[in-house]
Amino acid sequence: MSALLDVILPVFIVIGFGWLAARAGKFSESHVDGLMKFAQSYALPCVLFRGVAGLDLSLAYDPGMMLSFYIGAFSGFAICFAGALWLFDRPLTDSIAIGFAGMFSNSLLLGLPITERAYGTAALAGNFAIISVHSPLFYGLGISLMEWARSRGQGISAFRLSRQIAGAILRQPLVLGIIFGFSVNLSGVALPGPVWSAVDMLALAALPAALFGLGGVLFRYRPEGDRWTIVWICVTSLVIHPAIAWGIGRGIFGISDAALRSVILTAAMAPGANAYLFAHMYGVAKRVNASAVLFGTAFSILSVWIWLQILP
């Protein structure tokens, strides 16, 4: 119970304040958009830049840890895609977007603060290693499949498709923060102290601002769409993905306790807002993915508490 009170509830209370402010009309949609723009385009890239720039690459990128998480994530995509296509009879493009929701956990806005509160700042190295390839891999897969599905029979060239995929990925501010972080890490360039101080200031503002803004974003979402499809996504995200990652990490690779914590507390997060943004980008499965983000975030209060009790 102490984990619920000390680790999880403060994170969700900040989200709840944002939701209540939006519901009361004190936090308008333009305010939400402005705050999220600041968080996602400027402050959170600084978090990733700082985290990746300071990683000990020889230690952080444990192959067993990375494979455990990503096999679980891609399994989540396959389960949600197959369920949407064959069980719930959704169109192919809808099914790809629903698969994306089952794969893209909210590793940044929920995974980082919960891991930090539970195990301290030093425990975040594994999280940053996982997140550093999170968006490129997932957007690469999602955009590739969606562009393929939409272009079937149109004869689009492989070069054009590759250019669309690369452009969509490289326009993401979070990806740019990761790239700049790797550039500093690998080059060994020592940035001036005032620059690091400025990065630290933005990074410290990132998670509180993003969590409060997330509450406002969630207020927009309405619990609409196919209820069983939403349940399918939530169960896959909150239970199946972390369970697969646990089984592979412990049963096959025998990863350390620290690595397992990063894997599970990244895998067990609810679908992130990117799941809705991806659906919105292509105009498919928007209500289902928005509802999955909303309900998954609410249900994760309990599911994350259970995972914290199980973790060593």
PDB file of C-alpha atoms in Angstrom:
ATOM      1  CA  MET A   1       0.000   0.000   0.000  1.00  0.00           C
ATOM      2  CA  SER A   2       2.903   2.376   0.675  1.00  0.00           C
ATOM      3  CA  ALA A   3       3.979   2.012  -2.968  1.00  0.00           C
ATOM      4  CA  LEU A   4       0.535   3.134  -4.066  1.00  0.00           C
ATOM      5  CA  LEU A   5       0.552   6.137  -1.754  1.00  0.00           C
ATOM      6  CA  ASP A   6       4.172   7.209  -2.098  1.00  0.00           C
ATOM      7  CA  VAL A   7       5.001   6.344  -5.719  1.00  0.00           C
ATOM      8  CA  ILE A   8       1.904   6.112  -7.903  1.00  0.00           C
ATOM      9  CA  LEU A   9      -0.696   8.464  -6.420  1.00  0.00           C
ATOM     10  CA  PRO A  10       1.402  11.664  -6.575  1.00  0.00           C
ATOM     11  CA  VAL A  11       1.852  11.144 -10.325  1.00  0.00           C
ATOM     12  CA  PHE A  12      -1.856  10.589 -10.893  1.00  0.00           C
ATOM     13  CA  ILE A  13      -2.849  13.416  -8.540  1.00  0.00           C
ATOM     14  CA  VAL A  14      -0.941  15.838 -10.790  1.00  0.00           C
ATOM     15  CA  ILE A  15      -2.769  14.360 -13.801  1.00  0.00           C
ATOM     16  CA  GLY A  16      -6.036  14.651 -11.860  1.00  0.00           C
ATOM     17  CA  PHE A  17      -5.435  18.332 -11.117  1.00  0.00           C
ATOM     18  CA  GLY A  18      -5.017  18.958 -14.827  1.00  0.00           C
ATOM     19  CA  TRP A  19      -8.205  17.018 -15.581  1.00  0.00           C
ATOM     20  CA  LEU A  20     -10.191  18.915 -12.930  1.00  0.00           C
ATOM     21  CA  ALA A  21      -8.848  22.279 -14.103  1.00  0.00           C
ATOM     22  CA  ALA A  22      -9.931  21.463 -17.665  1.00  0.00           C
ATOM     23  CA  ARG A  23     -13.323  20.207 -16.497  1.00  0.00           C
ATOM     24  CA  ALA A  24     -13.889  23.390 -14.462  1.00  0.00           C
ATOM     25  CA  GLY A  25     -13.140  25.519 -17.511  1.00  0.00           C
ATOM     26  CA  LYS A  26     -10.051  27.043 -15.883  1.00  0.00           C
ATOM     27  CA  PHE A  27      -7.668  25.245 -18.247  1.00  0.00           C
ATOM     28  CA  SER A  28      -8.913  25.780 -21.794  1.00  0.00           C
ATOM     29  CA  GLU A  29      -8.018  23.703 -24.834  1.00  0.00           C
ATOM     30  CA  SER A  30      -5.644  26.427 -26.003  1.00  0.00           C
ATOM     31  CA  HIS A  31      -3.934  26.349 -22.592  1.00  0.00           C
ATOM     32  CA  VAL A  32      -3.648  22.565 -22.785  1.00  0.00           C
ATOM     33  CA  ASP A  33      -2.229  22.739 -26.303  1.00  0.00           C
ATOM     34  CA  GLY A  34       0.281  25.404 -25.286  1.00  0.00           C
ATOM     35  CA  LEU A  35       1.462  23.519 -22.217  1.00  0.00           C
ATOM     36  CA  MET A  36       1.766  20.224 -24.107  1.00  0.00           C
ATOM     37  CA  LYS A  37       3.583  21.991 -26.935  1.00  0.00           C
ATOM     38  CA  PHE A  38       6.098  23.320 -24.413  1.00  0.00           C
ATOM     39  CA  ALA A  39       6.446  19.937 -22.711  1.00  0.00           C
ATOM     40  CA  GLN A  40       6.634  17.697 -25.776  1.00  0.00           C
ATOM     41  CA  SER A  41       8.574  19.973 -28.119  1.00  0.00           C
ATOM     42  CA  TYR A  42      11.019  21.631 -25.721  1.00  0.00           C
ATOM     43  CA  ALA A  43      11.136  20.373 -22.132  1.00  0.00           C
ATOM     44  CA  LEU A  44      10.837  16.602 -22.644  1.00  0.00           C
ATOM     45  CA  PRO A  45      13.442  16.603 -25.444  1.00  0.00           C
ATOM     46  CA  CYS A  46      15.760  18.181 -22.849  1.00  0.00           C
ATOM     47  CA  VAL A  47      14.999  15.303 -20.465  1.00  0.00           C
ATOM     48  CA  LEU A  48      15.931  12.801 -23.162  1.00  0.00           C
ATOM     49  CA  PHE A  49      18.951  14.826 -24.287  1.00  0.00           C
ATOM     50  CA  ARG A  50      20.278  14.996 -20.723  1.00  0.00           C
ATOM     51  CA  GLY A  51      19.538  11.334 -20.034  1.00  0.00           C
ATOM     52  CA  VAL A  52      21.101   9.978 -23.243  1.00  0.00           C
ATOM     53  CA  ALA A  53      24.091  12.357 -23.110  1.00  0.00           C
ATOM     54  CA  GLY A  54      24.954  11.052 -19.638  1.00  0.00           C
ATOM     55  CA  LEU A  55      24.444   7.333 -20.302  1.00  0.00           C
ATOM     56  CA  ASP A  56      27.298   4.896 -19.900  1.00  0.00           C
ATOM     57  CA  LEU A  57      26.569   3.238 -23.231  1.00  0.00           C
ATOM     58  CA  SER A  58      28.636   0.152 -22.443  1.00  0.00           C
ATOM     59  CA  LEU A  59      26.462  -0.588 -19.401  1.00  0.00           C
ATOM     60  CA  ALA A  60      23.046   0.875 -20.251  1.00  0.00           C
ATOM     61  CA  TYR A  61      22.380  -1.095 -23.427  1.00  0.00           C
ATOM     62  CA  ASP A  62      21.973  -4.556 -21.995  1.00  0.00           C
ATOM     63  CA  PRO A  63      20.889  -6.706 -24.990  1.00  0.00           C
ATOM     64  CA  GLY A  64      18.752  -8.946 -22.798  1.00  0.00           C
ATOM     65  CA  MET A  65      16.936  -5.957 -21.328  1.00  0.00           C
ATOM     66  CA  MET A  66      16.314  -4.377 -24.722  1.00  0.00           C
ATOM     67  CA  LEU A  67      15.133  -7.599 -26.339  1.00  0.00           C
ATOM     68  CA  SER A  68      12.863  -8.414 -23.398  1.00  0.00           C
ATOM     69  CA  PHE A  69      11.075  -5.095 -23.689  1.00  0.00           C
ATOM     70  CA  TYR A  70      10.831  -4.944 -27.452  1.00  0.00           C
ATOM     71  CA  ILE A  71       9.772  -8.548 -28.003  1.00  0.00           C
ATOM     72  CA  GLY A  72       6.988  -7.833 -25.514  1.00  0.00           C
ATOM     73  CA  ALA A  73       6.111  -4.578 -27.285  1.00  0.00           C
ATOM     74  CA  PHE A  74       5.991  -6.086 -30.767  1.00  0.00           C
ATOM     75  CA  SER A  75       3.962  -8.978 -29.353  1.00  0.00           C
ATOM     76  CA  GLY A  76       1.537  -6.365 -28.030  1.00  0.00           C
ATOM     77  CA  PHE A  77       1.246  -4.916 -31.530  1.00  0.00           C
ATOM     78  CA  ALA A  78       0.622  -8.364 -33.033  1.00  0.00           C
ATOM     79  CA  ILE A  79      -2.026  -9.263 -30.426  1.00  0.00           C
ATOM     80  CA  CYS A  80      -3.959  -6.003 -30.798  1.00  0.00           C
ATOM     81  CA  PHE A  81      -3.637  -5.991 -34.592  1.00  0.00           C
ATOM     82  CA  ALA A  82      -4.831  -9.588 -34.904  1.00  0.00           C
ATOM     83  CA  GLY A  83      -7.678  -9.063 -32.441  1.00  0.00           C
ATOM     84  CA  ALA A  84      -8.867  -5.925 -34.226  1.00  0.00           C
ATOM     85  CA  LEU A  85      -8.650  -7.477 -37.693  1.00  0.00           C
ATOM     86  CA  TRP A  86     -10.033 -10.957 -37.082  1.00  0.00           C
ATOM     87  CA  LEU A  87     -11.883 -10.856 -33.774  1.00  0.00           C
ATOM     88  CA  PHE A  88     -13.499  -7.407 -33.976  1.00  0.00           C
ATOM     89  CA  ASP A  89     -13.652  -7.220 -37.786  1.00  0.00           C
ATOM     90  CA  ARG A  90     -12.006  -3.809 -38.112  1.00  0.00           C
ATOM     91  CA  PRO A  91     -10.556  -2.548 -41.423  1.00  0.00           C
ATOM     92  CA  LEU A  92      -6.847  -3.074 -42.053  1.00  0.00           C
ATOM     93  CA  THR A  93      -5.877   0.562 -41.408  1.00  0.00           C
ATOM     94  CA  ASP A  94      -7.910   0.624 -38.162  1.00  0.00           C
ATOM     95  CA  SER A  95      -6.211  -2.579 -37.082  1.00  0.00           C
ATOM     96  CA  ILE A  96      -2.739  -1.104 -37.625  1.00  0.00           C
ATOM     97  CA  ALA A  97      -3.621   1.937 -35.493  1.00  0.00           C
ATOM     98  CA  ILE A  98      -5.071  -0.326 -32.780  1.00  0.00           C
ATOM     99  CA  GLY A  99      -1.929  -2.477 -32.900  1.00  0.00           C
ATOM    100  CA  PHE A 100       0.101   0.720 -32.439  1.00  0.00           C
ATOM    101  CA  ALA A 101      -1.872   1.454 -29.252  1.00  0.00           C
ATOM    102  CA  GLY A 102      -1.065  -2.000 -27.905  1.00  0.00           C
ATOM    103  CA  MET A 103       2.628  -1.426 -28.520  1.00  0.00           C
ATOM    104  CA  PHE A 104       3.319   2.224 -27.601  1.00  0.00           C
ATOM    105  CA  SER A 105       3.344   2.445 -23.800  1.00  0.00           C
ATOM    106  CA  ASN A 106       3.518   5.816 -22.056  1.00  0.00           C
ATOM    107  CA  SER A 107       7.159   5.316 -21.168  1.00  0.00           C
ATOM    108  CA  LEU A 108       8.028   8.989 -20.854  1.00  0.00           C
ATOM    109  CA  LEU A 109       5.190  10.711 -18.985  1.00  0.00           C
ATOM    110  CA  LEU A 110       4.358   7.780 -16.694  1.00  0.00           C
ATOM    111  CA  GLY A 111       7.265   5.323 -16.832  1.00  0.00           C
ATOM    112  CA  LEU A 112       9.995   7.807 -15.921  1.00  0.00           C
ATOM    113  CA  PRO A 113       8.351   9.498 -12.906  1.00  0.00           C
ATOM    114  CA  ILE A 114       7.054   6.225 -11.442  1.00  0.00           C
ATOM    115  CA  THR A 115      10.432   4.500 -11.805  1.00  0.00           C
ATOM    116  CA  GLU A 116      12.214   7.503 -10.320  1.00  0.00           C
ATOM    117  CA  ARG A 117       9.863   7.740  -7.367  1.00  0.00           C
ATOM    118  CA  ALA A 118      10.041   3.989  -6.729  1.00  0.00           C
ATOM    119  CA  TYR A 119      13.786   3.360  -7.149  1.00  0.00           C
ATOM    120  CA  GLY A 120      15.564   6.717  -7.435  1.00  0.00           C
ATOM    121  CA  THR A 121      17.215   8.663 -10.235  1.00  0.00           C
ATOM    122  CA  ALA A 122      20.008   6.109 -10.638  1.00  0.00           C
ATOM    123  CA  ALA A 123      17.432   3.521 -11.719  1.00  0.00           C
ATOM    124  CA  LEU A 124      16.535   5.504 -14.848  1.00  0.00           C
ATOM    125  CA  ALA A 125      19.517   4.420 -16.967  1.00  0.00           C
ATOM    126  CA  GLY A 126      17.635   1.379 -18.276  1.00  0.00           C
ATOM    127  CA  ASN A 127      14.523   3.472 -18.946  1.00  0.00           C
ATOM    128  CA  PHE A 128      16.521   5.972 -20.991  1.00  0.00           C
ATOM    129  CA  ALA A 129      18.175   3.176 -22.956  1.00  0.00           C
ATOM    130  CA  ILE A 130      14.772   1.721 -23.843  1.00  0.00           C
ATOM    131  CA  ILE A 131      13.218   5.117 -24.621  1.00  0.00           C
ATOM    132  CA  SER A 132      16.150   6.126 -26.842  1.00  0.00           C
ATOM    133  CA  VAL A 133      14.906   3.794 -29.594  1.00  0.00           C
ATOM    134  CA  HIS A 134      11.237   3.768 -28.582  1.00  0.00           C
ATOM    135  CA  SER A 135       9.827   6.376 -30.965  1.00  0.00           C
ATOM    136  CA  PRO A 136      12.060   5.583 -33.970  1.00  0.00           C
ATOM    137  CA  LEU A 137      11.242   1.870 -33.864  1.00  0.00           C
ATOM    138  CA  PHE A 138       7.531   2.193 -33.164  1.00  0.00           C
ATOM    139  CA  TYR A 139       6.833   5.064 -35.518  1.00  0.00           C
ATOM    140  CA  GLY A 140       8.971   3.335 -38.132  1.00  0.00           C
ATOM    141  CA  LEU A 141       6.859   0.187 -37.903  1.00  0.00           C
ATOM    142  CA  GLY A 142       3.519   1.986 -37.644  1.00  0.00           C
ATOM    143  CA  ILE A 143       4.145   4.435 -40.477  1.00  0.00           C
ATOM    144  CA  SER A 144       5.613   1.699 -42.711  1.00  0.00           C
ATOM    145  CA  LEU A 145       2.587  -0.545 -42.276  1.00  0.00           C
ATOM    146  CA  MET A 146       0.080   2.290 -42.591  1.00  0.00           C
ATOM    147  CA  GLU A 147       1.671   3.722 -45.727  1.00  0.00           C
ATOM    148  CA  TRP A 148       1.834   0.227 -47.201  1.00  0.00           C
ATOM    149  CA  ALA A 149      -1.825  -0.407 -46.364  1.00  0.00           C
ATOM    150  CA  ARG A 150      -2.929   2.909 -47.847  1.00  0.00           C
ATOM    151  CA  SER A 151      -0.803   2.596 -50.980  1.00  0.00           C
ATOM    152  CA  ARG A 152      -1.736  -0.958 -51.935  1.00  0.00           C
ATOM    153  CA  GLY A 153      -2.425  -1.002 -55.659  1.00  0.00           C
ATOM    154  CA  GLN A 154      -1.073   2.530 -56.175  1.00  0.00           C
ATOM    155  CA  GLY A 155       2.454   1.505 -57.103  1.00  0.00           C
ATOM    156  CA  ILE A 156       4.264   3.759 -54.599  1.00  0.00           C
ATOM    157  CA  SER A 157       8.032   3.320 -54.829  1.00  0.00           C
ATOM    158  CA  ALA A 158      10.109   1.917 -52.016  1.00  0.00           C
ATOM    159  CA  PHE A 159      12.276   5.060 -52.089  1.00  0.00           C
ATOM    160  CA  ARG A 160       9.283   7.358 -51.667  1.00  0.00           C
ATOM    161  CA  LEU A 161       7.921   5.219 -48.854  1.00  0.00           C
ATOM    162  CA  SER A 162      11.306   5.213 -47.096  1.00  0.00           C
ATOM    163  CA  ARG A 163      11.546   8.998 -47.435  1.00  0.00           C
ATOM    164  CA  GLN A 164       8.062   9.443 -45.928  1.00  0.00           C
ATOM    165  CA  ILE A 165       8.944   7.210 -43.006  1.00  0.00           C
ATOM    166  CA  ALA A 166      12.301   8.889 -42.334  1.00  0.00           C
ATOM    167  CA  GLY A 167      10.768  12.371 -42.592  1.00  0.00           C
ATOM    168  CA  ALA A 168       7.946  11.541 -40.182  1.00  0.00           C
ATOM    169  CA  ILE A 169      10.393  10.134 -37.624  1.00  0.00           C
ATOM    170  CA  LEU A 170      12.962  12.918 -37.859  1.00  0.00           C
ATOM    171  CA  ARG A 171      10.319  15.614 -37.408  1.00  0.00           C
ATOM    172  CA  GLN A 172       9.632  14.352 -33.883  1.00  0.00           C
ATOM    173  CA  PRO A 173      11.208  16.698 -31.283  1.00  0.00           C
ATOM    174  CA  LEU A 174      11.708  13.773 -28.905  1.00  0.00           C
ATOM    175  CA  VAL A 175      13.732  11.939 -31.541  1.00  0.00           C
ATOM    176  CA  LEU A 176      15.829  15.064 -32.116  1.00  0.00           C
ATOM    177  CA  GLY A 177      16.535  15.283 -28.377  1.00  0.00           C
ATOM    178  CA  ILE A 178      17.741  11.667 -28.458  1.00  0.00           C
ATOM    179  CA  ILE A 179      19.923  12.283 -31.538  1.00  0.00           C
ATOM    180  CA  PHE A 180      21.546  15.353 -29.974  1.00  0.00           C
ATOM    181  CA  GLY A 181      22.101  13.399 -26.759  1.00  0.00           C
ATOM    182  CA  PHE A 182      23.910  10.636 -28.636  1.00  0.00           C
ATOM    183  CA  SER A 183      25.963  13.257 -30.483  1.00  0.00           C
ATOM    184  CA  VAL A 184      27.233  14.735 -27.223  1.00  0.00           C
ATOM    185  CA  ASN A 185      27.737  11.318 -25.622  1.00  0.00           C
ATOM    186  CA  LEU A 186      29.699   9.802 -28.493  1.00  0.00           C
ATOM    187  CA  SER A 187      31.715  12.903 -29.363  1.00  0.00           C
ATOM    188  CA  GLY A 188      32.809  13.577 -25.809  1.00  0.00           C
ATOM    189  CA  VAL A 189      32.161  17.297 -26.306  1.00  0.00           C
ATOM    190  CA  ALA A 190      31.960  19.142 -22.970  1.00  0.00           C
ATOM    191  CA  LEU A 191      29.112  21.641 -23.145  1.00  0.00           C
ATOM    192  CA  PRO A 192      29.537  24.910 -21.201  1.00  0.00           C
ATOM    193  CA  GLY A 193      28.155  24.964 -17.679  1.00  0.00           C
ATOM    194  CA  PRO A 194      25.465  27.581 -18.438  1.00  0.00           C
ATOM    195  CA  VAL A 195      24.138  25.386 -21.247  1.00  0.00           C
ATOM    196  CA  TRP A 196      23.794  22.403 -18.911  1.00  0.00           C
ATOM    197  CA  SER A 197      22.128  24.642 -16.308  1.00  0.00           C
ATOM    198  CA  ALA A 198      19.578  25.779 -18.889  1.00  0.00           C
ATOM    199  CA  VAL A 199      18.949  22.175 -19.965  1.00  0.00           C
ATOM    200  CA  ASP A 200      18.505  21.184 -16.303  1.00  0.00           C
ATOM    201  CA  MET A 201      15.975  23.972 -15.755  1.00  0.00           C
ATOM    202  CA  LEU A 202      13.864  22.873 -18.713  1.00  0.00           C
ATOM    203  CA  ALA A 203      14.194  19.206 -17.771  1.00  0.00           C
ATOM    204  CA  LEU A 204      13.023  19.858 -14.210  1.00  0.00           C
ATOM    205  CA  ALA A 205       9.892  21.565 -15.544  1.00  0.00           C
ATOM    206  CA  ALA A 206       9.141  18.837 -18.060  1.00  0.00           C
ATOM    207  CA  LEU A 207       7.424  16.057 -16.140  1.00  0.00           C
ATOM    208  CA  PRO A 208       5.188  18.177 -13.860  1.00  0.00           C
ATOM    209  CA  ALA A 209       4.104  20.287 -16.846  1.00  0.00           C
ATOM    210  CA  ALA A 210       3.548  17.247 -19.046  1.00  0.00           C
ATOM    211  CA  LEU A 211       1.570  15.362 -16.381  1.00  0.00           C
ATOM    212  CA  PHE A 212      -0.657  18.370 -15.657  1.00  0.00           C
ATOM    213  CA  GLY A 213      -1.158  18.884 -19.380  1.00  0.00           C
ATOM    214  CA  LEU A 214      -1.911  15.189 -19.839  1.00  0.00           C
ATOM    215  CA  GLY A 215      -4.819  15.602 -17.448  1.00  0.00           C
ATOM    216  CA  GLY A 216      -6.217  18.318 -19.706  1.00  0.00           C
ATOM    217  CA  VAL A 217      -5.678  16.145 -22.771  1.00  0.00           C
ATOM    218  CA  LEU A 218      -7.480  13.212 -21.152  1.00  0.00           C
ATOM    219  CA  PHE A 219     -10.477  15.438 -20.397  1.00  0.00           C
ATOM    220  CA  ARG A 220     -10.991  15.846 -24.151  1.00  0.00           C
ATOM    221  CA  TYR A 221     -11.255  12.126 -24.701  1.00  0.00           C
ATOM    222  CA  ARG A 222     -14.691  10.644 -24.429  1.00  0.00           C
ATOM    223  CA  PRO A 223     -15.280   6.972 -23.570  1.00  0.00           C
ATOM    224  CA  GLU A 224     -16.542   6.093 -27.027  1.00  0.00           C
ATOM    225  CA  GLY A 225     -15.878   3.305 -29.494  1.00  0.00           C
ATOM    226  CA  ASP A 226     -16.067  -0.456 -29.307  1.00  0.00           C
ATOM    227  CA  ARG A 227     -15.828  -1.370 -25.620  1.00  0.00           C
ATOM    228  CA  TRP A 228     -14.341  -4.808 -26.173  1.00  0.00           C
ATOM    229  CA  THR A 229     -11.663  -3.478 -28.480  1.00  0.00           C
ATOM    230  CA  ILE A 230     -10.754  -0.947 -25.774  1.00  0.00           C
ATOM    231  CA  VAL A 231     -10.610  -3.710 -23.154  1.00  0.00           C
ATOM    232  CA  TRP A 232      -8.417  -5.756 -25.514  1.00  0.00           C
ATOM    233  CA  ILE A 233      -5.943  -2.880 -25.852  1.00  0.00           C
ATOM    234  CA  CYS A 234      -5.878  -2.171 -22.101  1.00  0.00           C
ATOM    235  CA  VAL A 235      -5.323  -5.800 -21.103  1.00  0.00           C
ATOM    236  CA  THR A 236      -2.568  -6.157 -23.694  1.00  0.00           C
ATOM    237  CA  SER A 237      -0.839  -2.955 -22.574  1.00  0.00           C
ATOM    238  CA  LEU A 238      -1.158  -3.339 -18.826  1.00  0.00           C
ATOM    239  CA  VAL A 239      -0.848  -7.107 -18.416  1.00  0.00           C
ATOM    240  CA  ILE A 240       0.305  -9.064 -21.480  1.00  0.00           C
ATOM    241  CA  HIS A 241       3.163  -6.826 -22.650  1.00  0.00           C
ATOM    242  CA  PRO A 242       4.875  -6.671 -19.227  1.00  0.00           C
ATOM    243  CA  ALA A 243       4.180 -10.366 -18.590  1.00  0.00           C
ATOM    244  CA  ILE A 244       5.876 -11.368 -21.843  1.00  0.00           C
ATOM    245  CA  ALA A 245       8.781  -9.031 -21.086  1.00  0.00           C
ATOM    246  CA  TRP A 246       9.120 -10.535 -17.592  1.00  0.00           C
ATOM    247  CA  GLY A 247       9.088 -14.094 -18.905  1.00  0.00           C
ATOM    248  CA  ILE A 248      11.721 -13.378 -21.534  1.00  0.00           C
ATOM    249  CA  GLY A 249      13.861 -11.204 -19.289  1.00  0.00           C
ATOM    250  CA  ARG A 250      13.954 -13.638 -16.384  1.00  0.00           C
ATOM    251  CA  GLY A 251      13.369 -16.967 -18.096  1.00  0.00           C
ATOM    252  CA  ILE A 252      15.614 -16.559 -21.153  1.00  0.00           C
ATOM    253  CA  PHE A 253      18.115 -13.742 -20.549  1.00  0.00           C
ATOM    254  CA  GLY A 254      18.307 -13.725 -16.740  1.00  0.00           C
ATOM    255  CA  ILE A 255      18.574  -9.941 -16.597  1.00  0.00           C
ATOM    256  CA  SER A 256      19.435  -8.137 -13.366  1.00  0.00           C
ATOM    257  CA  ASP A 257      16.853  -6.798 -10.929  1.00  0.00           C
ATOM    258  CA  ALA A 258      17.637  -3.211 -11.987  1.00  0.00           C
ATOM    259  CA  ALA A 259      17.155  -4.028 -15.666  1.00  0.00           C
ATOM    260  CA  LEU A 260      13.943  -5.923 -14.926  1.00  0.00           C
ATOM    261  CA  ARG A 261      12.504  -2.917 -13.079  1.00  0.00           C
ATOM    262  CA  SER A 262      13.179  -0.638 -16.043  1.00  0.00           C
ATOM    263  CA  VAL A 263      11.692  -3.166 -18.462  1.00  0.00           C
ATOM    264  CA  ILE A 264       8.519  -3.840 -16.503  1.00  0.00           C
ATOM    265  CA  LEU A 265       7.831  -0.262 -15.408  1.00  0.00           C
ATOM    266  CA  THR A 266       8.223   0.858 -19.016  1.00  0.00           C
ATOM    267  CA  ALA A 267       6.201  -2.018 -20.467  1.00  0.00           C
ATOM    268  CA  ALA A 268       3.369  -1.836 -17.917  1.00  0.00           C
ATOM    269  CA  MET A 269       2.373   1.757 -18.638  1.00  0.00           C
ATOM    270  CA  ALA A 270      -0.918   2.633 -20.310  1.00  0.00           C
ATOM    271  CA  PRO A 271      -1.013   3.497 -24.013  1.00  0.00           C
ATOM    272  CA  GLY A 272       0.499   6.940 -24.461  1.00  0.00           C
ATOM    273  CA  ALA A 273      -1.028   9.955 -26.164  1.00  0.00           C
ATOM    274  CA  ASN A 274       1.054   8.991 -29.195  1.00  0.00           C
ATOM    275  CA  ALA A 275      -1.412   6.148 -29.752  1.00  0.00           C
ATOM    276  CA  TYR A 276      -4.165   8.707 -30.296  1.00  0.00           C
ATOM    277  CA  LEU A 277      -1.904  11.073 -32.252  1.00  0.00           C
ATOM    278  CA  PHE A 278      -0.948   8.251 -34.632  1.00  0.00           C
ATOM    279  CA  ALA A 279      -4.615   7.372 -35.183  1.00  0.00           C
ATOM    280  CA  HIS A 280      -5.439  11.058 -35.652  1.00  0.00           C
ATOM    281  CA  MET A 281      -2.592  11.425 -38.160  1.00  0.00           C
ATOM    282  CA  TYR A 282      -4.265   8.884 -40.437  1.00  0.00           C
ATOM    283  CA  GLY A 283      -7.888   9.514 -39.470  1.00  0.00           C
ATOM    284  CA  VAL A 284      -8.575   5.928 -38.367  1.00  0.00           C
ATOM    285  CA  ALA A 285      -9.615   4.306 -35.054  1.00  0.00           C
ATOM    286  CA  LYS A 286      -9.463   7.699 -33.318  1.00  0.00           C
ATOM    287  CA  ARG A 287     -12.276   7.079 -30.822  1.00  0.00           C
ATOM    288  CA  VAL A 288     -11.019   3.623 -29.897  1.00  0.00           C
ATOM    289  CA  ASN A 289      -7.438   4.749 -29.339  1.00  0.00           C
ATOM    290  CA  ALA A 290      -8.487   7.885 -27.443  1.00  0.00           C
ATOM    291  CA  SER A 291     -10.697   5.807 -25.158  1.00  0.00           C
ATOM    292  CA  ALA A 292      -7.901   3.252 -24.667  1.00  0.00           C
ATOM    293  CA  VAL A 293      -5.558   6.046 -23.551  1.00  0.00           C
ATOM    294  CA  LEU A 294      -8.190   7.346 -21.128  1.00  0.00           C
ATOM    295  CA  PHE A 295      -9.222   4.024 -19.573  1.00  0.00           C
ATOM    296  CA  GLY A 296      -5.707   2.563 -19.698  1.00  0.00           C
ATOM    297  CA  THR A 297      -4.359   5.526 -17.737  1.00  0.00           C
ATOM    298  CA  ALA A 298      -7.097   5.124 -15.111  1.00  0.00           C
ATOM    299  CA  PHE A 299      -6.678   1.343 -14.810  1.00  0.00           C
ATOM    300  CA  SER A 300      -2.893   1.631 -14.595  1.00  0.00           C
ATOM    301  CA  ILE A 301      -3.205   3.057 -11.073  1.00  0.00           C
ATOM    302  CA  LEU A 302      -4.068  -0.469  -9.931  1.00  0.00           C
ATOM    303  CA  SER A 303      -2.025  -2.480 -12.423  1.00  0.00           C
ATOM    304  CA  VAL A 304       1.211  -0.558 -11.792  1.00  0.00           C
ATOM    305  CA  TRP A 305       0.734  -0.970  -8.039  1.00  0.00           C
ATOM    306  CA  ILE A 306       0.451  -4.742  -8.562  1.00  0.00           C
ATOM    307  CA  TRP A 307       3.606  -4.831 -10.700  1.00  0.00           C
ATOM    308  CA  LEU A 308       5.480  -2.848  -8.061  1.00  0.00           C
ATOM    309  CA  GLN A 309       4.493  -5.481  -5.476  1.00  0.00           C
ATOM    310  CA  ILE A 310       5.774  -8.268  -7.736  1.00  0.00           C
ATOM    311  CA  LEU A 311       9.061  -6.636  -8.755  1.00  0.00           C
ATOM    312  CA  PRO A 312      12.174  -7.520  -6.714  1.00  0.00           C
TER     313      PRO A 312
END
